[in-house]
Tab-separated table of C-alpha atoms in Angstrom:
chain	number	residue	atom	x	y	z
B	1	MET	CA	22.862	-3.681	18.452
B	2	LYS	CA	23.288	-1.952	21.793
B	3	SER	CA	21.803	-3.676	24.827
B	4	ASN	CA	19.475	-0.801	25.680
B	5	GLN	CA	18.084	-0.813	22.130
B	6	ILE	CA	17.382	-4.528	22.426
B	7	THR	CA	15.739	-3.941	25.800
B	8	ASN	CA	13.535	-1.154	24.387
B	9	ILE	CA	12.362	-3.257	21.448
B	10	VAL	CA	11.671	-6.306	23.645
B	11	ALA	CA	9.818	-4.173	26.193
B	12	SER	CA	7.717	-2.546	23.473
B	13	SER	CA	6.848	-5.942	22.009
B	14	ILE	CA	5.814	-7.300	25.421
B	15	LEU	CA	3.667	-4.227	26.090
B	16	LEU	CA	1.927	-4.524	22.716
B	17	ALA	CA	1.371	-8.245	23.221
B	18	ALA	CA	-0.116	-7.577	26.652
B	19	VAL	CA	-2.509	-5.006	25.215
B	20	LEU	CA	-3.572	-7.320	22.408
B	21	ALA	CA	-4.044	-10.290	24.720
B	22	SER	CA	-6.083	-8.468	27.358
B	23	PRO	CA	-9.259	-10.471	28.123
B	24	VAL	CA	-11.196	-7.221	28.338
B	25	LEU	CA	-10.564	-6.708	24.645
B	26	ALA	CA	-12.024	-10.087	23.736
B	27	GLN	CA	-15.582	-9.002	24.468
B	28	SER	CA	-17.834	-9.286	21.447
B	29	ARG	CA	-19.067	-6.241	19.562
B	30	THR	CA	-22.110	-5.549	17.454
B	31	MET	CA	-21.108	-6.950	14.085
B	32	ALA	CA	-23.140	-4.455	12.073
B	33	SER	CA	-20.916	-1.670	13.376
B	34	ALA	CA	-17.592	-3.487	12.923
B	35	PRO	CA	-16.708	-4.077	9.257
B	36	ARG	CA	-14.064	-6.724	8.617
B	37	VAL	CA	-11.334	-7.434	6.118
B	38	ALA	CA	-11.651	-10.718	4.275
B	39	ALA	CA	-9.072	-13.349	5.094
B	40	ASN	CA	-7.566	-13.166	1.628
B	41	GLN	CA	-7.250	-9.398	1.757
B	42	VAL	CA	-5.140	-6.985	3.766
B	43	GLU	CA	-6.062	-3.873	5.695
B	44	GLN	CA	-6.493	-0.937	3.364
B	45	VAL	CA	-3.755	1.618	3.977
B	46	SER	CA	-4.362	4.026	1.127
B	47	ALA	CA	-7.199	6.492	1.224
B	48	LEU	CA	-8.896	4.755	-1.700
B	49	MET	CA	-9.502	1.127	-2.559
B	50	PRO	CA	-6.414	-1.040	-3.140
B	51	ALA	CA	-5.291	-1.091	-6.753
B	52	SER	CA	-5.574	-4.876	-6.859
B	53	SER	CA	-9.216	-4.842	-5.738
B	54	VAL	CA	-10.799	-3.394	-8.853
B	55	THR	CA	-12.958	-6.491	-9.188
B	56	LEU	CA	-13.054	-7.596	-5.581
B	57	GLU	CA	-14.637	-4.354	-4.359
B	58	MET	CA	-17.806	-5.096	-6.302
B	59	ASP	CA	-20.656	-6.675	-4.422
B	60	ASP	CA	-22.021	-10.082	-5.349
B	61	ALA	CA	-24.649	-8.651	-7.671
B	62	MET	CA	-22.053	-6.762	-9.661
B	63	VAL	CA	-19.747	-9.769	-9.896
B	64	ALA	CA	-22.598	-11.971	-11.033
B	65	SER	CA	-23.624	-9.492	-13.695
B	66	SER	CA	-20.106	-8.881	-14.978
B	67	SER	CA	-20.373	-11.727	-17.474
B	68	SER	CA	-23.180	-9.942	-19.324
B	69	CYS	CA	-21.110	-6.783	-19.593
B	70	CYS	CA	-17.627	-8.181	-20.039
B	71	GLY	CA	-18.251	-11.373	-21.969
B	72	ASP	CA	-18.305	-15.003	-20.942
B	73	ALA	CA	-17.012	-15.318	-17.382
B	74	GLY	CA	-15.408	-18.597	-18.317
B	75	CYS	CA	-14.853	-19.838	-14.752
B	76	VAL	CA	-17.941	-19.836	-12.577
B	77	GLU	CA	-15.966	-20.971	-9.551
B	78	CYS	CA	-14.288	-17.569	-9.415
B	79	ALA	CA	-17.558	-15.785	-8.679
B	80	GLY	CA	-17.129	-16.610	-5.004
B	81	VAL	CA	-13.812	-14.772	-4.693
B	82	CYS	CA	-15.493	-11.914	-2.852
B	83	SER	CA	-17.070	-14.092	-0.180
B	84	ALA	CA	-15.659	-13.457	3.314
B	85	PRO	CA	-15.026	-16.465	5.564
B	86	CYS	CA	-17.355	-16.718	8.565
B	87	TRP	CA	-14.558	-16.636	11.124
B	88	ASN	CA	-13.418	-13.236	9.969
B	89	GLU	CA	-16.923	-11.846	10.417
B	90	CYS	CA	-17.112	-13.296	13.916
B	91	ASP	CA	-13.692	-12.548	15.366
B	92	GLN	CA	-11.661	-9.352	15.609
B	93	TRP	CA	-8.382	-11.258	15.934
B	94	PHE	CA	-6.540	-12.000	12.707
B	95	VAL	CA	-3.416	-13.655	11.356
B	96	ASN	CA	-2.711	-13.477	7.628
B	97	GLY	CA	0.057	-13.020	5.105
B	98	TRP	CA	1.362	-13.812	1.678
B	99	LEU	CA	4.370	-14.876	-0.349
B	100	GLU	CA	5.327	-12.716	-3.342
B	101	GLN	CA	7.866	-13.991	-5.862
B	102	GLY	CA	8.805	-12.244	-9.078
B	103	PHE	CA	11.121	-11.866	-12.052
B	104	THR	CA	11.889	-8.869	-14.264
B	105	GLY	CA	13.578	-9.396	-17.606
B	106	ASN	CA	15.702	-6.518	-18.902
B	107	PRO	CA	17.797	-6.966	-22.076
B	108	ASN	CA	19.720	-3.762	-21.315
B	109	ALA	CA	20.571	-4.298	-17.640
B	110	ASP	CA	23.780	-2.703	-16.398
B	111	GLY	CA	25.749	-5.917	-16.399
B	112	GLY	CA	25.931	-6.649	-12.699
B	113	LEU	CA	27.699	-3.487	-11.538
B	114	ILE	CA	25.280	-3.212	-8.618
B	115	GLY	CA	23.221	-6.372	-8.531
B	116	PRO	CA	24.064	-10.015	-9.212
B	117	ALA	CA	22.618	-9.877	-12.732
B	118	GLY	CA	22.271	-6.137	-13.210
B	119	THR	CA	19.634	-3.675	-12.113
B	120	ASN	CA	16.596	-1.996	-13.609
B	121	GLY	CA	17.896	1.547	-13.230
B	122	PRO	CA	15.800	3.736	-10.906
B	123	LEU	CA	13.086	1.087	-10.470
B	124	ILE	CA	12.936	-0.132	-6.897
B	125	PHE	CA	11.221	-3.153	-5.313
B	126	ASN	CA	11.706	-5.062	-8.595
B	127	ASP	CA	15.170	-3.526	-8.951
B	128	GLN	CA	17.154	-6.677	-9.793
B	129	ALA	CA	17.221	-7.533	-13.499
B	130	ASN	CA	17.065	-11.029	-14.969
B	131	GLU	CA	16.996	-12.638	-11.535
B	132	TYR	CA	14.478	-14.451	-9.360
B	133	MET	CA	13.323	-12.313	-6.432
B	134	LEU	CA	11.491	-13.365	-3.302
B	135	ASN	CA	10.067	-9.898	-2.776
B	136	GLN	CA	7.888	-10.422	0.255
B	137	LEU	CA	7.276	-13.151	2.783
B	138	TYR	CA	4.774	-11.158	4.784
B	139	LEU	CA	3.061	-11.889	8.086
B	140	SER	CA	0.491	-9.662	9.797
B	141	PHE	CA	-1.268	-10.347	13.089
B	142	GLY	CA	-3.251	-8.395	15.650
B	143	ARG	CA	-6.722	-7.376	16.663
B	144	GLU	CA	-9.056	-5.205	14.610
B	145	VAL	CA	-10.775	-2.301	16.291
B	146	SER	CA	-14.545	-1.978	16.317
B	147	GLN	CA	-15.858	1.129	14.579
B	148	ASP	CA	-18.835	1.396	16.946
B	149	ALA	CA	-19.237	5.080	17.842
B	150	CYS	CA	-20.738	4.189	21.230
B	151	THR	CA	-18.075	1.893	22.741
B	152	TRP	CA	-14.398	1.908	23.631
B	153	ASP	CA	-12.211	-0.652	21.918
B	154	ILE	CA	-8.453	-1.257	21.759
B	155	GLY	CA	-6.456	-3.348	19.341
B	156	GLY	CA	-3.256	-3.261	17.374
B	157	ARG	CA	-1.203	-4.757	14.614
B	158	VAL	CA	2.290	-6.094	13.927
B	159	ASP	CA	3.659	-6.654	10.396
B	160	VAL	CA	6.859	-8.536	9.586
B	161	LEU	CA	8.431	-8.595	6.101
B	162	TYR	CA	11.271	-10.785	4.877
B	163	GLY	CA	12.562	-10.567	1.322
B	164	THR	CA	14.263	-8.286	-1.168
B	165	ASP	CA	11.773	-5.466	-0.520
B	166	TYR	CA	13.068	-4.989	3.033
B	167	TYR	CA	15.793	-2.603	1.870
B	168	PHE	CA	13.414	0.036	0.539
B	169	ILE	CA	11.127	0.309	3.563
B	170	GLN	CA	13.722	0.486	6.324
B	171	SER	CA	13.334	3.262	8.889
B	172	THR	CA	16.111	5.289	10.457
B	173	GLY	CA	16.525	4.284	14.081
B	174	LEU	CA	14.787	0.921	13.627
B	175	GLU	CA	16.345	-1.210	10.889
B	176	THR	CA	19.230	1.229	10.247
B	177	TYR	CA	21.431	3.623	12.197
B	178	ASP	CA	21.572	7.354	11.468
B	179	ASP	CA	24.412	6.782	8.978
B	180	ASN	CA	22.214	4.275	7.060
B	181	SER	CA	24.287	1.273	8.186
B	182	GLN	CA	22.405	-1.897	9.018
B	183	LYS	CA	21.377	-2.848	12.556
B	184	TRP	CA	20.254	-6.483	12.361
B	185	ASN	CA	20.458	-7.169	8.628
B	186	SER	CA	23.713	-8.078	6.921
B	187	GLY	CA	26.070	-5.260	5.961
B	188	ASN	CA	27.436	-7.187	2.975
B	189	GLY	CA	25.713	-7.527	-0.360
B	190	PRO	CA	24.789	-5.877	-3.645
B	191	ARG	CA	22.863	-2.939	-2.198
B	192	ASP	CA	24.033	0.422	-0.834
B	193	GLY	CA	27.370	0.156	-2.605
B	194	GLY	CA	28.078	-3.248	-1.105
B	195	ASP	CA	26.964	-2.399	2.434
B	196	ALA	CA	23.531	-4.066	2.410
B	197	ALA	CA	22.351	-7.585	1.611
B	198	LEU	CA	19.890	-8.559	-1.096
B	199	TYR	CA	17.571	-10.211	1.472
B	200	GLY	CA	16.625	-8.943	4.903
B	201	LEU	CA	13.987	-8.432	7.576
B	202	ALA	CA	11.899	-5.301	8.203
B	203	LEU	CA	9.141	-4.297	10.629
B	204	PRO	CA	7.015	-1.886	8.581
B	205	GLN	CA	4.165	-1.708	11.088
B	206	PHE	CA	3.619	-2.170	14.825
B	207	TYR	CA	1.077	0.024	16.526
B	208	VAL	CA	-1.687	0.211	19.095
B	209	GLU	CA	-5.112	1.380	17.901
B	210	ALA	CA	-8.119	2.649	19.840
B	211	ASN	CA	-11.731	3.457	19.067
B	212	VAL	CA	-12.943	6.383	21.175
B	213	PRO	CA	-16.738	6.827	21.596
B	214	TRP	CA	-16.727	10.536	20.872
B	215	GLY	CA	-19.142	12.016	18.339
B	216	ASN	CA	-19.238	9.742	15.293
B	217	GLY	CA	-16.345	7.687	16.636
B	218	LEU	CA	-12.688	8.765	16.821
B	219	ASN	CA	-9.975	6.320	15.743
B	220	LEU	CA	-6.450	6.787	17.176
B	221	LYS	CA	-3.326	4.934	16.072
B	222	ALA	CA	0.040	5.206	17.855
B	223	GLY	CA	3.275	3.544	16.796
B	224	HIS	CA	4.937	2.717	13.488
B	225	PHE	CA	2.638	2.520	10.454
B	226	TYR	CA	2.360	2.908	6.682
B	227	THR	CA	1.701	6.338	5.260
B	228	ILE	CA	-1.804	7.263	4.147
B	229	MET	CA	-0.369	9.222	1.204
B	230	GLY	CA	-0.696	8.171	-2.398
B	231	TYR	CA	-2.432	5.378	-4.252
B	232	GLU	CA	0.052	2.526	-4.444
B	233	SER	CA	1.132	0.517	-1.404
B	234	VAL	CA	4.175	-1.357	-0.107
B	235	MET	CA	1.942	-4.384	0.514
B	236	ALA	CA	1.949	-6.414	-2.698
B	237	PRO	CA	-1.732	-7.532	-2.793
B	238	GLU	CA	-2.863	-3.908	-2.588
B	239	ASN	CA	-1.409	-3.071	-6.023
B	240	PHE	CA	-2.457	-3.974	-9.530
B	241	PHE	CA	1.056	-3.872	-11.015
B	242	TYR	CA	4.252	-5.641	-9.965
B	243	SER	CA	6.399	-2.537	-10.552
B	244	HIS	CA	5.661	0.828	-8.968
B	245	SER	CA	5.223	4.403	-10.118
B	246	TYR	CA	8.028	6.942	-9.723
B	247	MET	CA	5.766	9.030	-7.510
B	248	MET	CA	5.312	6.170	-5.067
B	249	GLN	CA	9.018	5.355	-5.124
B	250	TYR	CA	10.482	8.858	-4.860
B	251	GLY	CA	7.737	11.411	-4.245
B	252	GLU	CA	6.137	10.072	-1.066
B	253	PRO	CA	7.166	8.430	2.230
B	254	PHE	CA	6.598	4.745	2.943
B	255	THR	CA	6.201	4.749	6.724
B	256	HIS	CA	5.828	7.068	9.715
B	257	THR	CA	6.228	6.806	13.455
B	258	GLY	CA	3.821	8.849	15.544
B	259	ILE	CA	0.137	9.305	16.299
B	260	LEU	CA	-2.619	9.465	13.674
B	261	GLY	CA	-6.303	10.116	14.217
B	262	SER	CA	-9.261	9.713	11.872
B	263	TYR	CA	-12.796	11.019	12.319
B	264	PRO	CA	-15.835	10.564	10.039
B	265	THR	CA	-17.993	13.657	9.810
B	266	SER	CA	-20.485	11.717	7.681
B	267	SER	CA	-20.837	8.357	5.977
B	268	CYS	CA	-19.043	9.868	2.966
B	269	MET	CA	-16.305	12.029	4.547
B	270	THR	CA	-13.416	11.080	6.843
B	271	TRP	CA	-10.709	13.449	8.115
B	272	TYR	CA	-7.173	12.516	9.166
B	273	GLY	CA	-4.607	14.319	11.288
B	274	GLY	CA	-1.549	13.450	13.331
B	275	ILE	CA	2.046	14.042	14.373
B	276	THR	CA	4.955	12.035	12.936
B	277	ARG	CA	8.722	11.805	13.213
B	278	GLY	CA	9.062	12.377	9.477
B	279	TRP	CA	9.668	10.263	6.399
B	280	ASN	CA	10.681	6.647	7.002
B	281	THR	CA	12.012	7.295	10.493
B	282	PHE	CA	11.578	5.541	13.817
B	283	GLU	CA	13.907	7.936	15.593
B	284	GLN	CA	14.218	11.356	13.949
B	285	PRO	CA	17.909	12.396	14.081
B	286	ASN	CA	17.077	16.119	13.991
B	287	GLY	CA	14.576	15.837	16.866
B	288	GLN	CA	11.776	17.510	14.881
B	289	VAL	CA	8.213	16.346	14.274
B	290	GLY	CA	5.975	16.704	11.243
B	291	PHE	CA	2.265	16.927	10.476
B	292	LEU	CA	0.326	14.317	8.492
B	293	GLY	CA	-3.275	15.001	7.544
B	294	GLY	CA	-5.950	15.022	4.884
B	295	PHE	CA	-9.382	13.736	3.986
B	296	ARG	CA	-11.142	10.957	2.115
B	297	TRP	CA	-14.507	11.377	0.419
B	298	GLU	CA	-16.582	8.809	-1.391
B	299	SER	CA	-19.982	9.044	-3.036
B	300	PRO	CA	-22.919	7.202	-1.436
B	301	ASN	CA	-22.716	4.438	-4.070
B	302	GLU	CA	-18.878	4.325	-3.725
B	303	ALA	CA	-18.451	4.847	-7.469
B	304	THR	CA	-16.491	8.081	-6.987
B	305	LYS	CA	-13.702	8.561	-4.457
B	306	LEU	CA	-11.387	11.461	-3.714
B	307	SER	CA	-8.557	11.766	-1.217
B	308	PHE	CA	-6.065	14.485	-0.332
B	309	THR	CA	-3.140	13.970	2.031
B	310	LEU	CA	-0.272	16.233	3.072
B	311	HIS	CA	2.887	15.828	5.105
B	312	THR	CA	5.116	18.694	6.217
B	313	GLY	CA	8.183	18.803	8.441
B	314	SER	CA	11.971	19.076	8.448
B	315	GLU	CA	13.880	16.038	7.200
B	316	ASP	CA	17.443	17.415	7.023
B	317	PRO	CA	20.017	16.645	9.779
B	318	THR	CA	19.812	20.188	11.201
B	319	GLY	CA	16.006	20.264	11.319
B	320	GLU	CA	15.919	23.687	9.688
B	321	ASN	CA	14.794	22.918	6.111
B	322	ASN	CA	11.110	22.198	5.598
B	323	ARG	CA	9.932	19.465	3.250
B	324	THR	CA	6.259	19.504	2.242
B	325	THR	CA	4.494	17.136	-0.109
B	326	TYR	CA	0.892	16.371	-0.938
B	327	SER	CA	-0.977	13.697	-2.865
B	328	LEU	CA	-4.360	13.988	-4.580
B	329	VAL	CA	-6.079	10.783	-5.730
B	330	PHE	CA	-9.288	10.634	-7.758
B	331	GLN	CA	-11.067	7.382	-8.580
B	332	GLN	CA	-14.110	6.791	-10.761
B	333	ARG	CA	-15.870	3.504	-11.424
B	334	ILE	CA	-17.193	4.194	-14.898
B	335	ASN	CA	-19.354	1.072	-15.100
B	336	GLN	CA	-19.211	-2.564	-14.052
B	337	CYS	CA	-16.173	-3.152	-16.261
B	338	TRP	CA	-14.143	0.070	-16.338
B	339	THR	CA	-12.425	1.966	-13.509
B	340	TYR	CA	-10.199	5.057	-13.815
B	341	VAL	CA	-7.765	6.400	-11.203
B	342	MET	CA	-5.638	9.542	-11.287
B	343	GLU	CA	-2.965	10.551	-8.770
B	344	HIS	CA	-1.203	13.918	-8.613
B	345	ASN	CA	1.787	14.502	-6.366
B	346	LEU	CA	3.791	17.634	-5.565
B	347	GLY	CA	6.704	18.140	-3.184
B	348	THR	CA	9.121	20.883	-2.183
B	349	GLU	CA	12.153	21.054	0.110
B	350	GLU	CA	13.980	24.155	1.283
B	351	TYR	CA	17.705	24.629	0.634
B	352	ALA	CA	18.018	21.261	-1.071
B	353	ARG	CA	19.420	22.415	-4.443
B	354	LEU	CA	22.672	24.147	-5.419
B	355	THR	CA	22.139	26.832	-8.081
B	356	THR	CA	24.539	27.995	-10.778
B	357	THR	CA	25.463	30.904	-8.495
B	358	SER	CA	26.425	28.406	-5.761
B	359	GLU	CA	23.484	29.351	-3.580
B	360	LEU	CA	21.131	26.921	-1.855
B	361	ALA	CA	17.580	27.048	-3.175
B	362	THR	CA	14.312	25.131	-2.976
B	363	ALA	CA	14.027	21.814	-4.806
B	364	ASN	CA	10.680	20.852	-6.331
B	365	TRP	CA	9.144	17.700	-7.788
B	366	TYR	CA	5.696	16.742	-9.019
B	367	GLY	CA	3.941	14.238	-11.206
B	368	ILE	CA	0.743	12.658	-12.426
B	369	SER	CA	-0.215	9.004	-12.903
B	370	ASN	CA	-3.219	7.646	-14.777
B	371	TYR	CA	-4.598	4.137	-14.235
B	372	LEU	CA	-7.262	2.434	-16.315
B	373	TYR	CA	-8.661	-1.011	-15.402
B	374	TYR	CA	-10.953	-3.324	-17.316
B	375	THR	CA	-12.689	-6.373	-15.821
B	376	VAL	CA	-12.799	-9.191	-18.374
B	377	ASN	CA	-14.430	-11.677	-16.006
B	378	PRO	CA	-14.344	-12.438	-12.279
B	379	CYS	CA	-10.954	-14.118	-12.748
B	380	LEU	CA	-9.173	-11.621	-14.989
B	381	ASP	CA	-8.546	-7.866	-14.980
B	382	LEU	CA	-6.483	-5.831	-17.440
B	383	GLY	CA	-4.789	-2.547	-16.589
B	384	ALA	CA	-2.670	0.293	-17.939
B	385	ARG	CA	-0.627	2.971	-16.160
B	386	LEU	CA	0.735	6.147	-17.776
B	387	GLU	CA	2.946	8.403	-15.641
B	388	TRP	CA	5.015	11.569	-15.853
B	389	PHE	CA	7.249	12.404	-12.884
B	390	ASP	CA	9.087	15.739	-13.008
B	391	ASP	CA	12.164	15.674	-10.774
B	392	ARG	CA	13.335	18.902	-12.400
B	393	ASP	CA	15.848	19.730	-9.686
B	394	ASN	CA	17.126	16.126	-9.537
B	395	ALA	CA	16.732	15.972	-5.780
B	396	ARG	CA	14.679	12.783	-5.498
B	397	VAL	CA	15.582	10.014	-7.952
B	398	PHE	CA	19.381	10.245	-8.170
B	399	GLY	CA	20.096	12.946	-5.597
B	400	LEU	CA	21.968	15.174	-8.080
B	401	ALA	CA	20.432	18.473	-6.942
B	402	ASN	CA	23.192	20.623	-8.451
B	403	ASP	CA	22.302	22.897	-11.354
B	404	ASN	CA	25.964	23.050	-12.347
B	405	ILE	CA	26.196	19.382	-13.272
B	406	ALA	CA	22.711	17.892	-13.819
B	407	SER	CA	19.933	18.730	-16.262
B	408	GLY	CA	16.709	17.103	-17.351
B	409	GLY	CA	14.948	15.110	-14.683
B	410	ASN	CA	11.725	14.124	-16.457
B	411	TYR	CA	10.651	10.501	-16.088
B	412	TYR	CA	7.946	8.828	-18.161
B	413	GLU	CA	6.640	5.283	-17.891
B	414	PHE	CA	3.908	3.300	-19.593
B	415	THR	CA	2.902	-0.082	-18.170
B	416	LEU	CA	0.463	-2.710	-19.427
B	417	GLY	CA	-0.493	-5.550	-17.127
B	418	ALA	CA	-3.025	-8.138	-16.063
B	419	ASN	CA	-4.264	-9.704	-12.830
B	420	TYR	CA	-5.273	-13.347	-13.037
B	421	HIS	CA	-6.908	-14.571	-9.813
B	422	PRO	CA	-8.667	-17.930	-10.315
B	423	ALA	CA	-8.835	-18.439	-6.548
B	424	SER	CA	-8.991	-16.137	-3.561
B	425	TRP	CA	-5.463	-17.109	-2.461
B	426	PHE	CA	-3.634	-16.753	-5.791
B	427	ILE	CA	-2.753	-13.763	-8.032
B	428	LEU	CA	-0.570	-13.784	-11.149
B	429	ARG	CA	0.514	-10.311	-12.348
B	430	PRO	CA	2.391	-10.160	-15.678
B	431	GLU	CA	3.378	-6.763	-17.065
B	432	ALA	CA	5.333	-5.002	-19.802
B	433	ARG	CA	6.864	-1.596	-19.043
B	434	TRP	CA	8.641	1.147	-21.008
B	435	ASP	CA	10.574	3.945	-19.277
B	436	TYR	CA	12.190	7.134	-20.597
B	437	SER	CA	14.177	9.919	-18.925
B	438	ASP	CA	16.071	12.951	-20.221
B	439	LEU	CA	18.509	13.024	-17.281
B	440	SER	CA	21.972	14.232	-18.216
B	441	ALA	CA	25.120	14.854	-16.157
B	442	PRO	CA	28.894	14.477	-16.621
B	443	GLY	CA	29.450	10.823	-17.471
B	444	ILE	CA	25.695	10.148	-17.448
B	445	ASN	CA	23.643	10.085	-20.636
B	446	GLY	CA	20.417	8.704	-19.213
B	447	ALA	CA	18.923	7.041	-16.182
B	448	TYR	CA	19.167	3.458	-17.454
B	449	ASP	CA	21.752	0.833	-18.384
B	450	ASN	CA	24.336	2.213	-15.964
B	451	GLY	CA	23.796	5.774	-17.187
B	452	THR	CA	24.226	5.033	-20.883
B	453	SER	CA	20.610	4.938	-22.097
B	454	LYS	CA	17.637	7.269	-21.933
B	455	ASN	CA	15.049	4.503	-22.188
B	456	GLN	CA	14.388	0.998	-20.904
B	457	PHE	CA	12.020	-1.843	-21.682
B	458	THR	CA	11.234	-4.555	-19.139
B	459	ILE	CA	8.927	-7.563	-18.981
B	460	GLY	CA	8.112	-8.922	-15.566
B	461	PHE	CA	5.661	-10.926	-13.518
B	462	ASP	CA	5.059	-11.980	-9.954
B	463	LEU	CA	3.035	-14.611	-8.122
B	464	ILE	CA	1.235	-13.794	-4.876
B	465	THR	CA	0.112	-16.680	-2.689
B	466	MET	CA	-2.045	-15.673	0.256
B	467	PHE	CA	-2.379	-17.537	3.527
């Protein structure tokens, strides 16, 4: 790494630490106006509730009554899972994290051509087949910002991730150079055609946040942060399933660098808007900026939630071809046991596809995912996910956006899973997943088993230990 890059990163870290440690910021706030995140939970990054919190979002009354609706609770000690520790209600400073470890069994893995024991085709995060994976050793620390509309407040957050998931959330200009080569992680290993290691370190978030006493209270965030698009999250405890949807993997960004503001116009409606350097970039090579915005609405009883987010900007090296994508997420708590979530995603990019007449044209992709959750008791939830992702121009999953050689591009997946959480610091997530794709190209007769199969069946699980 060049000396000036090291100097910039060190200087930025010192500046952020100075802001977080300022004694002015340690003044107490009115607790009624400053909601907190429980110690065993993480900050919510999606516009709706985290997928893993189907049960935990319920208040104590709902948890207590779940046994009458869902059968014998079976473990009374789990009823206190939702209780927030006193220190987190009394202090805006936080330090938390988790360890995620997993395994995905695949009888039709590609035989180790890419990974040590084969890969799971286009699945990422749990991409290695028949092999133990330490997905995330995650640490987050910082200072939460008061949401009091009448006072100024400044805080921030730094997230550090070590594990196999590092590779998929790297940002250009931070963890990698413009040519996708590694900066501080090893350049030898099973990923990126042998140019990236299986394990590495990533900095998915580091930002300064401010509460501005204007109107109902304006929140401003500046730095490097997770996207607000979509339903699923990079952070493992925020998801119900171990594996991820195609839309999350290929249809939406993971991180942004820029400035993002949020403003509540009522207790039910919040608006978002900001400027970014694009998809998964710390330094945008083309010098352009993009727009990220949307809204989140929830009913007064929080049973119904709706969010819409959009990002638009140029992502190509020349900065001349616009890429626009949006995500629409609808969530409905049907009763104390059942919850339904639907996400729709659509994206388009100019001059990203080669037609049969050898002209550059627009590439499109879209999809829909359905999630259904059932609370058995305070310790156990069951879930199902059914998804169709249409990468009809083959620009996103395999990058074969050439009408002369590739056809198909539909991806379907059906996943059944469970969340077992007998204690607030422990989650076990087993799942069974079936995938199908009609992708076809010269030498490729499917998206799985090294391009030889149109379908794939996997059984996996992971353990999340919070601290």
